[in-house]
Short mmCIF file of C-alpha atoms in Angstrom, two decimals:
data_model
loop_
_atom_site.label_atom_id
_atom_site.label_comp_id
_atom_site.label_asym_id
_atom_site.label_seq_id
_atom_site.Cartn_x
_atom_site.Cartn_y
_atom_site.Cartn_z
CA UNK D 1 20.49 -81.71 -20.60
CA UNK D 2 22.39 -78.19 -21.47
CA UNK D 3 22.36 -76.14 -24.00
CA UNK D 4 22.75 -72.76 -25.89
CA UNK D 5 22.24 -70.75 -28.62
CA UNK D 6 25.07 -71.26 -31.33
CA UNK D 7 24.71 -67.43 -32.11
CA UNK D 8 26.55 -66.40 -29.20
CA UNK D 9 29.41 -67.75 -30.04
CA UNK D 10 29.41 -66.50 -33.62
CA UNK D 11 28.58 -62.94 -32.26
CA UNK D 12 31.32 -62.68 -29.50
CA UNK D 13 34.33 -64.36 -32.38
CA UNK D 14 33.23 -61.76 -34.83
CA UNK D 15 32.45 -58.40 -32.67
CA UNK D 16 35.12 -56.44 -31.19
CA UNK D 17 32.91 -56.49 -27.76
CA UNK D 18 29.83 -57.52 -25.51
CA UNK D 19 28.04 -54.26 -26.08
CA UNK D 20 28.69 -53.56 -29.97
CA UNK D 21 27.03 -57.61 -30.08
CA UNK D 22 24.09 -56.64 -28.13
CA UNK D 23 23.70 -53.78 -29.92
CA UNK D 24 23.15 -55.28 -33.36
CA UNK D 25 21.36 -58.38 -31.97
CA UNK D 26 18.41 -56.17 -30.18
CA UNK D 27 15.58 -55.39 -31.80
CA UNK D 28 16.51 -51.73 -32.58
CA UNK D 29 12.58 -50.86 -32.05
CA UNK D 30 12.86 -52.04 -28.47
CA UNK D 31 16.21 -50.38 -27.95
CA UNK D 32 14.68 -47.67 -25.74
CA UNK D 33 14.48 -50.15 -23.05
CA UNK D 34 18.17 -50.20 -22.65
CA UNK D 35 20.72 -52.96 -22.79
CA UNK D 36 20.96 -55.94 -21.07
CA UNK D 37 23.42 -55.90 -18.05
CA UNK D 38 23.53 -59.33 -18.22
CA UNK D 39 23.33 -60.91 -21.50
CA UNK D 40 24.39 -64.53 -20.47
CA UNK D 41 21.89 -66.22 -18.71
CA UNK D 42 20.89 -69.58 -17.13
CA UNK D 43 17.37 -70.63 -15.98
CA UNK D 44 16.01 -73.86 -14.48
CA UNK D 45 12.69 -75.50 -14.63
CA UNK D 46 10.83 -78.97 -14.11
CA UNK D 47 9.37 -80.99 -16.27
CA UNK D 48 6.13 -80.15 -16.52
CA UNK D 49 4.11 -78.25 -19.57
CA UNK D 50 3.59 -75.26 -17.76
CA UNK D 51 7.25 -74.31 -18.77
CA UNK D 52 6.33 -73.67 -21.56
CA UNK D 53 6.79 -69.96 -22.30
CA UNK D 54 10.38 -70.92 -21.26
CA UNK D 55 10.66 -72.96 -24.44
CA UNK D 56 8.76 -70.96 -26.82
CA UNK D 57 10.51 -67.73 -26.14
CA UNK D 58 13.96 -69.92 -26.82
CA UNK D 59 12.78 -71.72 -29.73
CA UNK D 60 10.61 -68.86 -31.61
CA UNK D 61 13.78 -66.48 -31.01
CA UNK D 62 12.29 -64.27 -28.45
CA UNK D 63 15.57 -64.03 -26.04
CA UNK D 64 17.47 -63.56 -28.81
CA UNK D 65 15.62 -60.63 -30.29
CA UNK D 66 16.20 -59.27 -26.65
CA UNK D 67 20.08 -59.59 -27.05
CA UNK D 68 19.61 -62.54 -24.15
CA UNK D 69 21.70 -65.67 -25.17
CA UNK D 70 20.32 -68.06 -22.36
CA UNK D 71 20.92 -71.30 -21.11
CA UNK D 72 18.09 -73.88 -19.73
CA UNK D 73 18.26 -76.91 -17.72
CA UNK D 74 15.43 -79.21 -16.44
CA UNK D 75 15.95 -79.57 -12.25
CA UNK D 76 15.64 -82.84 -10.32
CA UNK D 77 13.25 -81.32 -8.02
CA UNK D 78 11.95 -78.17 -6.59
CA UNK D 79 14.46 -77.56 -4.06
CA UNK D 80 16.97 -78.13 -5.77
CA UNK D 81 16.02 -75.46 -8.77
CA UNK D 82 15.21 -72.82 -5.80
CA UNK D 83 18.59 -73.57 -4.10
CA UNK D 84 20.23 -72.76 -8.11
CA UNK D 85 18.10 -69.56 -8.19
CA UNK D 86 19.24 -68.26 -4.68
CA UNK D 87 22.95 -69.05 -4.64
CA UNK D 88 23.36 -67.52 -8.34
CA UNK D 89 23.88 -71.02 -10.21
CA UNK D 90 20.34 -70.05 -12.04
CA UNK D 91 19.89 -66.37 -12.86
CA UNK D 92 16.13 -67.26 -13.19
CA UNK D 93 13.52 -70.62 -13.25
CA UNK D 94 10.04 -71.64 -13.72
CA UNK D 95 9.02 -71.59 -9.89
CA UNK D 96 6.26 -73.00 -7.98
CA UNK D 97 4.20 -69.69 -7.19
CA UNK D 98 4.14 -70.29 -3.52
CA UNK D 99 7.84 -70.38 -3.42
CA UNK D 100 9.21 -67.07 -3.64
CA UNK D 101 6.34 -65.93 -0.88
CA UNK D 102 7.50 -68.73 1.15
CA UNK D 103 11.57 -68.05 0.90
CA UNK D 104 10.90 -64.50 0.91
CA UNK D 105 8.86 -64.75 4.95
CA UNK D 106 11.34 -67.48 5.66
CA UNK D 107 9.23 -71.03 5.28
CA UNK D 108 12.51 -72.89 4.40
CA UNK D 109 15.26 -71.74 3.57
CA UNK D 110 15.25 -67.88 3.31
CA UNK D 111 15.76 -65.42 0.58
CA UNK D 112 14.04 -62.74 -1.21
CA UNK D 113 12.74 -64.09 -4.35
CA UNK D 114 10.56 -62.06 -6.70
CA UNK D 115 8.49 -62.24 -9.67
CA UNK D 116 7.59 -59.94 -11.94
CA UNK D 117 5.48 -62.61 -14.55
CA UNK D 118 2.97 -65.14 -13.16
CA UNK D 119 3.45 -68.16 -15.87
CA UNK D 120 0.30 -69.48 -16.45
CA UNK D 121 -3.51 -70.04 -15.17
CA UNK D 122 -4.81 -73.55 -14.15
CA UNK D 123 -2.99 -76.90 -15.34
CA UNK D 124 -3.08 -79.54 -12.49
CA UNK D 125 -5.44 -82.33 -11.94
CA UNK D 126 -6.31 -84.99 -8.86
CA UNK D 127 -5.35 -88.67 -9.54
CA UNK D 128 -6.40 -91.83 -7.65
CA UNK D 129 -5.57 -95.04 -8.48
CA UNK D 130 -8.10 -97.67 -10.33
CA UNK D 131 -8.82 -99.22 -6.51
CA UNK D 132 -9.66 -95.86 -5.25
CA UNK D 133 -12.03 -95.06 -8.28
CA UNK D 134 -13.77 -98.27 -8.37
CA UNK D 135 -14.41 -97.61 -4.15
CA UNK D 136 -15.48 -93.57 -5.32
CA UNK D 137 -17.18 -94.18 -8.07
CA UNK D 138 -20.61 -95.77 -6.14
CA UNK D 139 -20.83 -92.56 -4.98
CA UNK D 140 -20.77 -90.59 -8.07
CA UNK D 141 -24.09 -89.46 -9.53
CA UNK D 142 -23.94 -90.31 -13.55
CA UNK D 143 -24.76 -88.72 -16.70
CA UNK D 144 -27.08 -90.34 -19.22
CA UNK D 145 -23.72 -91.48 -21.37
CA UNK D 146 -23.05 -93.49 -17.90
CA UNK D 147 -19.74 -91.50 -17.24
CA UNK D 148 -19.82 -89.26 -14.09
CA UNK D 149 -21.00 -85.85 -12.89
CA UNK D 150 -18.82 -83.37 -12.92
CA UNK D 151 -16.71 -81.75 -10.97
CA UNK D 152 -16.40 -84.93 -8.70
CA UNK D 153 -15.75 -83.62 -5.19
CA UNK D 154 -14.08 -85.32 -2.06
CA UNK D 155 -17.24 -86.19 -0.23
CA UNK D 156 -16.81 -89.31 -2.71
CA UNK D 157 -13.37 -89.79 -1.77
CA UNK D 158 -14.68 -89.32 2.31
CA UNK D 159 -16.13 -93.16 2.58
CA UNK D 160 -13.28 -94.33 0.76
CA UNK D 161 -11.00 -92.82 3.71
CA UNK D 162 -12.54 -94.19 6.19
CA UNK D 163 -13.00 -97.50 5.00
CA UNK D 164 -9.44 -97.31 4.95
CA UNK D 165 -8.61 -96.10 8.73
CA UNK D 166 -11.21 -98.60 9.76
CA UNK D 167 -8.91 -101.59 8.31
CA UNK D 168 -5.74 -99.71 10.35
CA UNK D 169 -4.45 -98.51 7.07
CA UNK D 170 -3.06 -95.27 6.36
CA UNK D 171 -4.90 -92.95 2.98
CA UNK D 172 -1.93 -91.69 1.19
CA UNK D 173 -1.59 -88.77 -1.12
CA UNK D 174 1.39 -87.14 -3.31
CA UNK D 175 1.84 -83.33 -3.85
CA UNK D 176 4.78 -81.49 -5.00
CA UNK D 177 6.67 -79.65 -2.85
CA UNK D 178 4.98 -78.19 0.51
CA UNK D 179 4.75 -74.53 -0.40
CA UNK D 180 3.20 -75.86 -3.98
CA UNK D 181 0.00 -74.86 -5.52
CA UNK D 182 -0.87 -78.87 -5.66
CA UNK D 183 -0.53 -79.35 -1.93
CA UNK D 184 -3.19 -76.08 -1.04
CA UNK D 185 -5.36 -77.52 -3.87
CA UNK D 186 -5.64 -80.80 -2.63
CA UNK D 187 -5.79 -79.95 0.70
CA UNK D 188 -8.70 -77.74 -0.54
CA UNK D 189 -10.55 -80.20 -2.30
CA UNK D 190 -10.30 -83.34 0.96
CA UNK D 191 -11.22 -79.88 3.60
CA UNK D 192 -13.97 -79.01 1.21
CA UNK D 193 -14.61 -83.25 0.96
CA UNK D 194 -14.86 -83.04 4.90
CA UNK D 195 -11.22 -84.93 4.76
CA UNK D 196 -8.96 -83.21 7.22
CA UNK D 197 -5.48 -82.77 5.19
CA UNK D 198 -3.35 -82.38 8.47
CA UNK D 199 -1.57 -79.23 10.06
CA UNK D 200 2.22 -78.26 10.24
CA UNK D 201 3.71 -77.03 13.21
CA UNK D 202 7.47 -75.84 12.13
CA UNK D 203 8.08 -74.08 15.52
CA UNK D 204 7.47 -77.07 17.37
CA UNK D 205 10.00 -79.15 14.57
CA UNK D 206 6.96 -80.93 12.63
CA UNK D 207 7.04 -79.77 8.79
CA UNK D 208 5.25 -83.07 7.79
CA UNK D 209 2.05 -81.44 7.66
CA UNK D 210 0.19 -84.91 8.88
CA UNK D 211 -1.40 -83.51 12.54
CA UNK D 212 -4.49 -84.63 12.86
CA UNK D 213 -4.46 -85.76 9.14
CA UNK D 214 -6.84 -88.30 8.13
CA UNK D 215 -5.31 -88.45 4.55
CA UNK D 216 -1.57 -88.27 4.83
CA UNK D 217 0.22 -86.22 2.12
CA UNK D 218 3.89 -86.03 1.55
CA UNK D 219 6.07 -84.77 -1.51
CA UNK D 220 7.24 -87.04 -4.59
CA UNK D 221 8.36 -85.55 -7.51
CA UNK D 222 6.12 -85.13 -10.49
CA UNK D 223 7.67 -87.54 -12.83
CA UNK D 224 7.88 -90.18 -10.73
CA UNK D 225 4.02 -89.94 -9.69
CA UNK D 226 2.48 -92.40 -12.11
CA UNK D 227 5.55 -94.99 -11.01
CA UNK D 228 4.79 -94.22 -7.21
CA UNK D 229 0.94 -94.45 -7.59
CA UNK D 230 1.69 -97.71 -9.45
CA UNK D 231 3.98 -99.22 -6.94
CA UNK D 232 0.79 -98.55 -4.25
CA UNK D 233 3.25 -96.16 -2.41
CA UNK D 234 0.45 -93.36 -2.39
CA UNK D 235 -3.57 -93.68 -3.25
CA UNK D 236 -3.14 -90.74 -5.08
CA UNK D 237 -1.72 -87.18 -6.06
CA UNK D 238 -2.07 -83.97 -7.17
CA UNK D 239 0.41 -82.89 -10.11
CA UNK D 240 0.33 -80.59 -13.50
CA UNK D 241 0.32 -81.69 -16.76
CA UNK D 242 1.24 -84.45 -18.36
CA UNK D 243 1.58 -86.85 -15.80
CA UNK D 244 -2.08 -87.24 -14.81
CA UNK D 245 -2.68 -87.65 -18.21
CA UNK D 246 0.79 -90.67 -18.23
CA UNK D 247 -1.86 -92.36 -15.62
CA UNK D 248 -4.93 -92.71 -17.96
CA UNK D 249 -2.43 -93.53 -21.03
CA UNK D 250 -0.48 -96.44 -18.67
CA UNK D 251 -4.03 -97.35 -17.52
CA UNK D 252 -2.88 -97.59 -13.77
CA UNK D 253 -4.93 -94.30 -12.28
CA UNK D 254 -8.16 -92.09 -12.94
CA UNK D 255 -8.12 -87.83 -13.06
CA UNK D 256 -11.33 -87.04 -10.67
CA UNK D 257 -10.81 -83.57 -10.79
CA UNK D 258 -9.17 -80.33 -12.49
CA UNK D 259 -7.73 -77.25 -10.59
CA UNK D 260 -9.55 -75.44 -13.13
CA UNK D 261 -13.17 -76.98 -11.48
CA UNK D 262 -11.68 -76.38 -7.81
CA UNK D 263 -10.10 -73.01 -8.10
CA UNK D 264 -11.70 -71.93 -11.85
CA UNK D 265 -8.98 -69.95 -13.59
CA UNK D 266 -6.35 -70.71 -10.10
CA UNK D 267 -2.95 -69.09 -10.88
CA UNK D 268 -0.29 -71.65 -10.68
CA UNK D 269 3.59 -71.21 -11.89
CA UNK D 270 5.54 -67.85 -12.26
CA UNK D 271 9.07 -67.17 -13.09
CA UNK D 272 11.40 -66.11 -10.09
CA UNK D 273 14.31 -64.12 -9.91
CA UNK D 274 16.01 -62.61 -6.84
CA UNK D 275 15.65 -59.21 -5.77
CA UNK D 276 19.48 -58.40 -6.12
CA UNK D 277 19.49 -59.81 -9.73
CA UNK D 278 16.36 -56.99 -10.61
CA UNK D 279 18.13 -54.47 -8.39
CA UNK D 280 21.09 -55.27 -10.18
CA UNK D 281 20.31 -55.82 -14.00
CA UNK D 282 16.77 -53.93 -14.51
CA UNK D 283 17.30 -54.01 -18.37
CA UNK D 284 18.16 -57.73 -18.25
CA UNK D 285 14.76 -58.13 -16.35
CA UNK D 286 12.73 -56.35 -18.15
CA UNK D 287 13.80 -58.04 -21.04
CA UNK D 288 13.26 -61.22 -19.90
CA UNK D 289 9.88 -60.32 -19.23
CA UNK D 290 9.11 -58.70 -22.27
CA UNK D 291 10.24 -62.40 -24.13
CA UNK D 292 7.95 -64.07 -21.55
CA UNK D 293 5.11 -62.29 -22.33
CA UNK D 294 5.47 -62.53 -25.89
CA UNK D 295 5.85 -66.26 -25.92
CA UNK D 296 2.80 -66.88 -23.18
CA UNK D 297 0.43 -64.46 -26.50
CA UNK D 298 2.00 -67.10 -28.89
CA UNK D 299 0.83 -69.78 -26.85
CA UNK D 300 -2.89 -68.60 -26.52
CA UNK D 301 -3.37 -66.72 -30.16
CA UNK D 302 -6.10 -67.44 -32.27
CA UNK D 303 -7.95 -70.00 -29.93
CA UNK D 304 -5.15 -71.84 -28.55
CA UNK D 305 -3.52 -72.46 -32.88
CA UNK D 306 -0.37 -72.56 -31.73
CA UNK D 307 -0.61 -75.67 -29.26
CA UNK D 308 0.15 -78.33 -31.52
CA UNK D 309 3.44 -77.08 -31.82
CA UNK D 310 3.94 -76.25 -28.57
CA UNK D 311 3.30 -80.15 -28.14
CA UNK D 312 6.11 -80.85 -30.55
CA UNK D 313 8.99 -78.65 -28.94
CA UNK D 314 7.45 -79.87 -24.93
CA UNK D 315 7.76 -83.40 -26.17
CA UNK D 316 11.35 -83.36 -27.17
CA UNK D 317 13.58 -85.05 -24.26
CA UNK D 318 15.33 -82.12 -23.30
CA UNK D 319 11.94 -80.15 -21.87
CA UNK D 320 9.27 -82.09 -20.88
CA UNK D 321 9.62 -85.62 -22.87
CA UNK D 322 6.79 -87.46 -22.53
CA UNK D 323 4.90 -88.58 -25.79
CA UNK D 324 3.10 -85.88 -28.16
CA UNK D 325 -0.40 -87.63 -27.88
CA UNK D 326 -0.03 -87.66 -23.83
CA UNK D 327 1.02 -83.80 -23.30
CA UNK D 328 -1.57 -82.97 -26.59
CA UNK D 329 -4.44 -84.60 -24.35
CA UNK D 330 -4.48 -81.61 -21.94
CA UNK D 331 -2.40 -78.56 -23.70
CA UNK D 332 -4.38 -79.01 -26.62
CA UNK D 333 -7.57 -78.34 -25.23
CA UNK D 334 -9.36 -81.43 -23.77
CA UNK D 335 -8.80 -83.43 -20.99
CA UNK D 336 -9.32 -87.46 -19.90
CA UNK D 337 -10.53 -88.49 -16.83
CA UNK D 338 -11.54 -92.16 -16.85
CA UNK D 339 -10.01 -93.73 -20.04
CA UNK D 340 -12.72 -92.92 -22.97
CA UNK D 341 -13.74 -89.84 -20.81
CA UNK D 342 -12.28 -87.31 -22.87
CA UNK D 343 -13.83 -83.80 -22.70
CA UNK D 344 -13.13 -80.26 -24.09
CA UNK D 345 -11.88 -78.07 -21.27
CA UNK D 346 -10.43 -75.26 -23.24
CA UNK D 347 -8.95 -73.78 -20.49
CA UNK D 348 -7.08 -76.21 -19.12
CA UNK D 349 -4.17 -74.29 -19.79
CA UNK D 350 -4.01 -70.77 -20.05
CA UNK D 351 -0.94 -68.56 -20.07
CA UNK D 352 -1.96 -65.40 -21.82
CA UNK D 353 -5.75 -64.98 -21.91
CA UNK D 354 -7.37 -63.64 -19.08
CA UNK D 355 -4.48 -61.60 -17.99
CA UNK D 356 -2.39 -64.74 -17.18
CA UNK D 357 0.52 -62.96 -17.42
CA UNK D 358 0.29 -60.56 -14.58
CA UNK D 359 1.32 -60.97 -11.07
CA UNK D 360 -1.19 -60.10 -9.07
CA UNK D 361 -0.90 -59.21 -5.41
CA UNK D 362 -4.36 -61.12 -4.91
CA UNK D 363 -3.05 -64.34 -5.75
CA UNK D 364 -0.24 -64.08 -3.61
CA UNK D 365 -2.35 -63.27 -0.75
CA UNK D 366 -4.25 -66.23 -1.88
CA UNK D 367 -1.00 -68.51 -1.36
CA UNK D 368 -0.16 -66.78 2.54
CA UNK D 369 -3.84 -67.75 3.37
CA UNK D 370 -3.33 -71.18 2.99
CA UNK D 371 -0.13 -71.19 4.49
CA UNK D 372 -2.20 -69.54 7.74
CA UNK D 373 -4.69 -72.46 7.17
CA UNK D 374 -2.67 -74.76 7.68
CA UNK D 375 -0.14 -74.03 10.13
CA UNK D 376 3.03 -72.90 8.06
CA UNK D 377 2.50 -69.35 9.16
CA UNK D 378 2.51 -69.78 13.14
CA UNK D 379 0.64 -67.05 14.48
CA UNK D 380 -1.77 -64.73 13.24
CA UNK D 381 -1.42 -61.44 10.46
CA UNK D 382 -3.05 -58.39 10.42
CA UNK D 383 -5.01 -57.74 6.86
CA UNK D 384 -2.02 -55.10 6.25
CA UNK D 385 0.56 -57.70 6.71
CA UNK D 386 -0.63 -59.81 4.14
CA UNK D 387 -0.54 -56.78 1.87
CA UNK D 388 2.93 -56.11 2.37
CA UNK D 389 4.48 -59.68 2.01
CA UNK D 390 2.69 -59.25 -1.80
CA UNK D 391 3.96 -56.61 -2.69
CA UNK D 392 7.43 -57.14 -1.75
CA UNK D 393 7.29 -60.27 -3.95
CA UNK D 394 4.81 -60.05 -6.97
CA UNK D 395 6.44 -56.85 -8.83
CA UNK D 396 3.62 -55.66 -11.64
CA UNK D 397 5.51 -52.51 -11.80
CA UNK D 398 8.54 -54.57 -13.42
CA UNK D 399 5.69 -55.95 -15.93
CA UNK D 400 4.01 -52.81 -16.48
CA UNK D 401 6.87 -51.50 -17.86
CA UNK D 402 7.59 -54.41 -19.86
CA UNK D 403 4.31 -54.57 -21.22
CA UNK D 404 4.42 -51.22 -22.44
CA UNK D 405 7.06 -51.09 -23.81
CA UNK D 406 5.69 -54.15 -26.06
CA UNK D 407 2.56 -52.11 -26.71
CA UNK D 408 4.97 -48.79 -27.57
CA UNK D 409 6.86 -51.12 -30.34
CA UNK D 410 3.35 -52.39 -31.68
CA UNK D 411 3.97 -55.74 -30.76
CA UNK D 412 1.20 -56.35 -28.42
CA UNK D 413 -2.15 -53.73 -28.58
CA UNK D 414 -2.99 -52.65 -25.43
CA UNK D 415 -6.31 -53.76 -25.17
CA UNK D 416 -4.25 -57.15 -24.51
CA UNK D 417 -3.27 -56.09 -20.85
CA UNK D 418 -4.87 -54.67 -17.83
CA UNK D 419 -5.28 -50.96 -18.04
CA UNK D 420 -2.20 -50.08 -15.91
CA UNK D 421 -3.51 -46.33 -15.40
CA UNK D 422 -6.37 -48.14 -12.80
CA UNK D 423 -5.16 -51.68 -11.97
CA UNK D 424 -4.62 -51.73 -8.05
CA UNK D 425 -2.80 -55.69 -8.46
CA UNK D 426 -6.36 -56.86 -6.53
CA UNK D 427 -8.66 -58.67 -8.46
CA UNK D 428 -12.45 -58.86 -7.75
CA UNK D 429 -13.77 -61.21 -5.32
CA UNK D 430 -13.64 -64.36 -7.03
CA UNK D 431 -16.67 -66.79 -6.54
CA UNK D 432 -15.72 -70.04 -8.72
CA UNK D 433 -14.91 -72.39 -6.13
CA UNK D 434 -15.84 -75.65 -5.08
CA UNK D 435 -16.94 -75.35 -1.85
CA UNK D 436 -18.86 -71.93 -3.25
CA UNK D 437 -17.08 -69.72 -1.02
CA UNK D 438 -15.85 -66.08 -2.01
CA UNK D 439 -12.46 -64.93 -1.98
CA UNK D 440 -11.61 -61.02 -1.69
CA UNK D 441 -7.82 -60.86 -1.30
CA UNK D 442 -8.16 -57.36 0.38
CA UNK D 443 -9.66 -59.68 3.37
CA UNK D 444 -7.71 -62.73 3.98
CA UNK D 445 -8.53 -63.05 7.61
CA UNK D 446 -12.22 -63.07 6.99
CA UNK D 447 -11.39 -65.46 4.56
CA UNK D 448 -9.51 -67.45 6.38
CA UNK D 449 -11.75 -67.62 9.41
CA UNK D 450 -14.42 -68.54 6.60
CA UNK D 451 -13.23 -72.30 6.77
CA UNK D 452 -14.88 -75.09 8.38
CA UNK D 453 -11.50 -77.29 8.47
CA UNK D 454 -8.09 -75.20 9.06
CA UNK D 455 -6.90 -72.73 11.59
CA UNK D 456 -8.66 -69.40 12.06
CA UNK D 457 -7.56 -65.86 13.74
CA UNK D 458 -6.69 -66.87 16.96
CA UNK D 459 -5.38 -70.41 16.65
CA UNK D 460 -2.25 -71.90 17.29
CA UNK D 461 -1.03 -75.67 17.23
#
């Protein structure tokens, strides 16, 4: 899929120069931000509902109002997408929150990637096959209506994993990428239930993540999750929408827990660009951030009143391409677990409220703690190291400039943003985890040491 706003060529044919075209297209109120140094941009995404801010910014004309003429392209997988941003084929992309962090510290392809914009909160779930679900159900308490009590912990899965082991069979689960939220959420859920998800040892050449594992996790691209489950290659998976609801619609699996239940209001995707791009095109960076913030706000306005329109946009083949009903099942504030068990989950997808778009340092540090916990970071690091890396990758300074300009333009009220004069970039200690542990981003090593399963200070594989 590859398309461009048709106005681009019309403007170029009618006007004498790019700068004149920009001056006519940019909202005159926001002109003090400065003209974009680069007008024609190419953005990448993966076919997931949380790419919505990019689609909405395009479809509602927010990019165009910033003088940006955007081509949007679906990518085959997360590695192809990241490589595209690094080599300049893409100017920016919908990214896993862990990707800019991992690239910057050199886990995988090394490159300095930054994010001025957090794309959403929540949005993932863990699904198991019908056979595994049947084996889990006897270990799960029921409500009066016969449906399971939620949240369902991995304690109910542990006897199933042990049964597989006793039969000499591996218990395989899919996640979308080694540094994805999905990988860390799946590991978190499994470990909280006493199931070891395995260690990485890249310094020994082992990037499988399956050292000492009781459940074997491997990479499967998001759109292929349901078919891989149906084929029996994996017994379950963690993925974003609509691929959990797709399993319900196809009758091949049951989502057992959402990431909202694993970690309430967890950060999910970010918009990633290279540090070089931000330095070379500062006005363009602020303007694309403005457009994305406006799109995120539109998605959450009036208690999700715009979500049906958003679902219609996302169901197009050039975006997510899943059926309207499948996307709407979670995007409009509900979530269906086993067939017929549909529950209200208004915050399953959050794009703007709860300051979802602000790139918090503490969010970045959480990912780093999980990289260390599972061996992707080989050695101990000081608390200051975690904070320094977070500040290198997450850029609330760029976000604040974009947000303040939107406030000045009276497009979004100041009350909808953090108080930038007092903001430290660290959320208050967070308590809503499925294992009841408290996460304080200012004390990463203490947090790492609090886990029963996982590497701690002093540990080395």
